[in-house]
Coordinates of C-alpha atoms in Angstrom, one line a residue:
X1 CA 95.2 98.2 106.2
X2 CA 97.3 100.8 106.0
X3 CA 101.1 100.6 107.8
X4 CA 103.1 102.6 107.4
X5 CA 102.8 104.6 110.9
X6 CA 104.9 102.0 111.2
X7 CA 108.5 101.7 111.2
X8 CA 111.5 99.2 111.4
X9 CA 113.4 99.0 114.8
X10 CA 116.7 97.4 114.5
X11 CA 118.1 95.5 117.6
X12 CA 121.2 95.4 119.0
X13 CA 123.4 92.5 117.2
X14 CA 122.1 89.4 118.0
X15 CA 122.2 85.8 117.4
X16 CA 121.5 84.4 112.9
X17 CA 118.0 82.6 113.3
X18 CA 116.4 79.3 112.3
X19 CA 113.6 77.1 112.0
X20 CA 116.2 74.1 111.5
X21 CA 119.3 73.2 113.6
X22 CA 120.8 75.9 116.2
X23 CA 121.7 79.1 113.9
X24 CA 125.8 80.4 114.3
X25 CA 125.5 83.3 115.5
X26 CA 126.0 87.0 112.6
X27 CA 128.4 89.6 112.4
X28 CA 128.5 92.5 111.4
X29 CA 126.1 96.0 112.9
X30 CA 123.7 96.4 113.2
X31 CA 121.6 99.7 111.5
X32 CA 120.7 101.7 113.8
X33 CA 117.2 102.5 111.4
X34 CA 115.6 100.4 108.1
X35 CA 114.0 101.2 105.5
X36 CA 110.9 98.8 105.4
X37 CA 112.2 97.1 101.5
X38 CA 115.9 96.7 102.0
X39 CA 117.5 94.3 104.5
X40 CA 121.1 94.1 104.6
X41 CA 123.1 91.4 104.9
X42 CA 123.7 89.9 108.2
X43 CA 121.1 91.1 109.7
X44 CA 120.3 91.4 113.2
X45 CA 115.8 90.2 113.4
X46 CA 114.2 94.2 112.9
X47 CA 110.3 94.8 113.9
X48 CA 107.0 96.5 113.2
X49 CA 106.8 99.0 116.1
X50 CA 104.4 102.2 116.5
X51 CA 106.4 106.3 116.9
X52 CA 108.5 107.4 118.3
X53 CA 110.7 104.7 117.3
X54 CA 111.3 102.3 121.1
X55 CA 114.6 103.3 121.0
X56 CA 114.5 106.5 121.3
X57 CA 111.9 105.6 124.4
X58 CA 113.2 105.5 128.3
X59 CA 114.0 101.6 129.7
X60 CA 110.6 100.2 130.6
X61 CA 108.5 102.2 128.5
X62 CA 110.8 100.0 124.8
X63 CA 108.6 97.4 124.9
X64 CA 105.5 99.3 122.0
X65 CA 105.8 97.1 119.1
X66 CA 103.2 96.8 116.6
X67 CA 100.7 93.9 116.9
X68 CA 98.6 92.7 114.5
X69 CA 95.3 90.7 114.7
X70 CA 95.4 88.5 111.6
X71 CA 93.4 85.8 112.5
X72 CA 90.2 85.5 109.3
X73 CA 92.8 87.8 107.8
X74 CA 96.1 88.7 104.7
X75 CA 99.4 89.8 105.1
X76 CA 100.2 91.0 100.9
X77 CA 103.3 92.8 100.5
X78 CA 105.8 92.1 97.7
X79 CA 109.5 89.9 98.5
X80 CA 112.6 90.3 96.0
X81 CA 115.3 87.8 96.9
X82 CA 117.7 87.5 94.0
X83 CA 120.1 87.8 95.5
X84 CA 120.3 85.7 98.2
X85 CA 120.9 82.4 97.1
X86 CA 121.8 78.9 98.2
X87 CA 122.8 79.3 102.3
X88 CA 121.0 82.5 102.0
X89 CA 117.9 83.4 104.2
X90 CA 115.3 86.2 103.6
X91 CA 112.5 85.7 106.8
X92 CA 109.8 87.9 107.4
X93 CA 107.6 86.2 110.6
X94 CA 105.5 86.8 113.1
X95 CA 106.5 86.9 117.4
X96 CA 104.5 87.7 120.3
X97 CA 106.8 90.5 121.4
X98 CA 104.1 92.7 122.7
X99 CA 103.3 90.1 124.8
X100 CA 107.1 90.2 126.2
X101 CA 107.4 90.8 129.6
X102 CA 110.8 89.0 129.8
X103 CA 114.5 91.7 129.0
X104 CA 116.4 88.8 126.6
X105 CA 119.9 88.3 125.8
X106 CA 119.8 90.5 122.9
X107 CA 118.4 93.7 125.6
X108 CA 115.3 93.7 123.5
X109 CA 112.4 91.6 123.6
X110 CA 112.6 90.0 121.3
X111 CA 111.2 86.1 120.9
X112 CA 110.8 83.5 119.6
X113 CA 110.0 79.6 119.4
X114 CA 113.9 78.7 119.3
X115 CA 114.6 80.7 122.0
X116 CA 117.9 82.8 119.1
X117 CA 118.0 85.7 122.4
X118 CA 117.1 83.6 125.4
X119 CA 113.1 84.0 125.3
X120 CA 110.5 82.0 124.5
X121 CA 106.7 82.9 122.0
X122 CA 104.9 82.0 119.7
X123 CA 106.4 82.5 116.5
X124 CA 105.0 81.8 112.5
X125 CA 107.0 81.4 110.3
X126 CA 105.5 83.3 106.8
X127 CA 108.4 83.2 104.5
X128 CA 111.8 81.5 104.7
X129 CA 113.9 81.4 102.3
X130 CA 115.8 82.6 98.6
X131 CA 115.3 82.3 95.6
X132 CA 115.7 78.2 95.3
X133 CA 113.9 77.2 98.2
X134 CA 110.5 78.4 101.0
X135 CA 109.1 76.7 103.5
X136 CA 106.1 78.7 104.9
X137 CA 106.2 77.7 109.3
X138 CA 103.8 76.9 112.7
X139 CA 105.4 77.1 115.6
X140 CA 103.8 77.0 119.2
X141 CA 106.2 78.6 121.5
X142 CA 108.4 75.1 122.7
X143 CA 108.5 73.9 119.0
X144 CA 111.1 75.0 117.8
X145 CA 111.2 72.4 114.8
X146 CA 106.5 73.4 114.4
X147 CA 104.4 71.9 111.4
X148 CA 105.1 73.8 107.2
X149 CA 104.9 73.9 104.5
X150 CA 106.5 74.5 100.6
X151 CA 109.1 73.4 99.3
X152 CA 113.7 72.2 100.0
X153 CA 115.4 70.9 102.3
X154 CA 116.4 68.2 104.5
X155 CA 119.3 65.4 105.4
X156 CA 120.7 62.6 105.1
X157 CA 117.5 60.6 106.8
X158 CA 115.2 62.7 105.7
X159 CA 112.7 65.4 103.7
X160 CA 111.6 69.2 103.7
X161 CA 108.2 69.6 102.3
X162 CA 108.1 69.1 98.5
X163 CA 104.8 70.6 97.7
X164 CA 106.3 72.2 95.0
X165 CA 109.6 71.8 92.9
X166 CA 112.1 73.7 91.7
X167 CA 110.6 73.6 88.4
X168 CA 108.1 75.7 89.5
X169 CA 109.8 78.0 92.3
X170 CA 113.4 79.2 91.1
X171 CA 116.0 81.5 88.9
X172 CA 113.7 81.4 85.1
X173 CA 110.7 79.2 87.6
X174 CA 107.8 78.3 84.8
X175 CA 105.5 79.6 87.5
X176 CA 107.2 81.4 89.9
X177 CA 110.6 82.9 88.9
X178 CA 112.8 84.2 92.0
X179 CA 114.7 86.4 89.8
X180 CA 111.9 88.9 89.5
X181 CA 109.8 90.3 92.4
X182 CA 106.7 88.3 93.5
X183 CA 103.7 88.6 95.2
X184 CA 102.9 86.6 98.1
X185 CA 99.8 86.3 101.0
X186 CA 99.4 84.2 103.7
X187 CA 95.5 83.8 105.1
X188 CA 94.9 83.1 109.2
X189 CA 90.6 81.3 109.0
X190 CA 88.9 80.0 111.6
X191 CA 87.5 77.9 112.3
X192 CA 82.8 77.3 113.2
X193 CA 84.6 78.5 117.3
X194 CA 86.9 80.9 116.4
X195 CA 90.0 79.0 116.5
X196 CA 92.7 78.8 114.0
X197 CA 91.6 76.0 111.3
X198 CA 94.5 77.0 108.8
X199 CA 97.1 78.2 107.5
X200 CA 97.2 79.9 103.7
X201 CA 99.9 81.0 101.5
X202 CA 100.2 82.1 98.2
X203 CA 102.6 83.2 95.8
X204 CA 101.9 85.1 92.5
X205 CA 103.5 86.5 89.9
X206 CA 102.5 87.0 86.3
X207 CA 99.1 85.9 86.7
X208 CA 100.5 82.7 87.9
X209 CA 101.1 81.0 90.9
X210 CA 101.6 79.2 93.0
X211 CA 99.4 77.6 96.8
X212 CA 99.7 76.1 99.8
X213 CA 99.3 75.9 103.8
X214 CA 99.8 73.9 106.7
X215 CA 96.4 73.1 107.8
X216 CA 97.5 69.9 110.5
X217 CA 99.0 70.7 113.6
X218 CA 100.1 69.0 117.0
X219 CA 102.6 69.4 119.2
X220 CA 102.6 67.2 122.0
X221 CA 99.9 65.8 121.6
X222 CA 97.4 68.3 121.1
X223 CA 96.6 70.9 118.5
X224 CA 99.6 73.8 117.7
X225 CA 96.2 75.7 116.6
X226 CA 95.1 76.8 120.3
X227 CA 97.9 78.5 121.6
X228 CA 98.4 80.2 118.0
X229 CA 95.2 81.1 117.8
X230 CA 96.3 83.3 121.5
X231 CA 98.8 84.4 120.1
X232 CA 97.7 86.3 116.9
X233 CA 94.3 87.0 119.0
X234 CA 96.3 89.2 120.6
X235 CA 98.7 90.7 118.5
X236 CA 102.4 89.9 117.0
X237 CA 104.3 91.9 115.4
X238 CA 106.5 91.4 112.2
X239 CA 109.5 90.9 112.1
X240 CA 112.6 90.5 109.3
X241 CA 115.9 89.2 109.0
X242 CA 118.4 88.4 106.7
X243 CA 121.4 86.0 107.2
X244 CA 123.6 83.1 105.0
X245 CA 125.3 80.6 107.3
X246 CA 126.9 76.9 106.2
X247 CA 123.7 74.4 107.9
X248 CA 121.5 75.8 105.9
X249 CA 120.5 73.1 104.4
X250 CA 117.8 72.2 106.9
X251 CA 115.7 74.8 104.5
X252 CA 117.3 74.3 101.5
X253 CA 119.1 71.2 101.0
X254 CA 119.1 68.3 99.2
X255 CA 117.7 65.8 101.3
X256 CA 117.1 62.3 101.3
X257 CA 115.1 62.4 98.2
X258 CA 118.1 63.7 96.3
X259 CA 115.4 66.4 94.8
X260 CA 115.5 69.4 97.9
X261 CA 118.0 72.9 95.5
X262 CA 120.8 72.9 96.9
X263 CA 123.0 69.6 96.9
X264 CA 126.0 71.3 99.0
X265 CA 126.8 73.8 101.4
X266 CA 128.3 77.2 100.6
X267 CA 132.1 77.2 102.4
X268 CA 131.0 81.1 103.7
X269 CA 128.6 83.6 102.5
X270 CA 130.1 85.1 99.5
X271 CA 126.5 83.5 97.5
X272 CA 124.9 85.9 99.5
X273 CA 124.1 89.5 97.7
X274 CA 124.1 92.4 99.7
X275 CA 120.3 92.9 100.4
X276 CA 117.0 91.5 100.3
X277 CA 113.9 93.3 99.7
X278 CA 110.3 93.9 101.2
X279 CA 107.6 96.5 100.3
X280 CA 104.4 96.8 99.1
X281 CA 102.6 95.4 103.4
X282 CA 99.0 95.3 102.9
X283 CA 96.1 93.6 105.6
X284 CA 92.6 93.0 104.5
X285 CA 89.7 90.8 105.9
X286 CA 87.3 91.1 108.7

């Protein structure tokens, strides 16, 4: 599918977001417009919307957000996170903004599974990461932790996902060298009943790839796929953010096993370069 009819809309400055512990508040101005490939650090959530841009419309009509049904489809793009070191988070995720009728604390209709702007909704983190770590996570609206895959993070008594290693993914990695751009593909297959059955991820660079995903998700004793099937079918909004924190070890820390990439949290965001990039978007499938 052609995503050129859509533009990136920047809301008012908002709190930083995370699928781990409660995030701190980001500082810095929000641009009134942004070209999709580049996100400055720190950035409030930016999201796709059809023309005309929502901020040019009267308040009651600003809930015009792009909403893509990605069931049985593949969403592909290229990212460059070579500037994002430990403590930095370049994120691309899907949220149910188009269906949200409750204005958020950020002055728009942004919502996510961690209630960053005061409103909860379904969330699918296609990527949260930097040049050392990568997380892809499914969230029902009430499940801030979610079910994830990828590499990196943890705490004194727990480990983040370990689907690959720092030898495979990272600066000079033998599969994905994060000092260079690489392609990301995410697919959302369904079972015979039409329900979401997995989130399948593929990171690819120079003919080499890492494939991983989430094929089991239970929340409060029930399948988390049920809610996400309805959310994807209704259409979810691609959203972007780039932020830094001294509390990012949930994503890139060493973890209990010591196998994560960043044993110590940076004291400030000085290792976060000016931008991360997202470009060459494409949707394929039925």
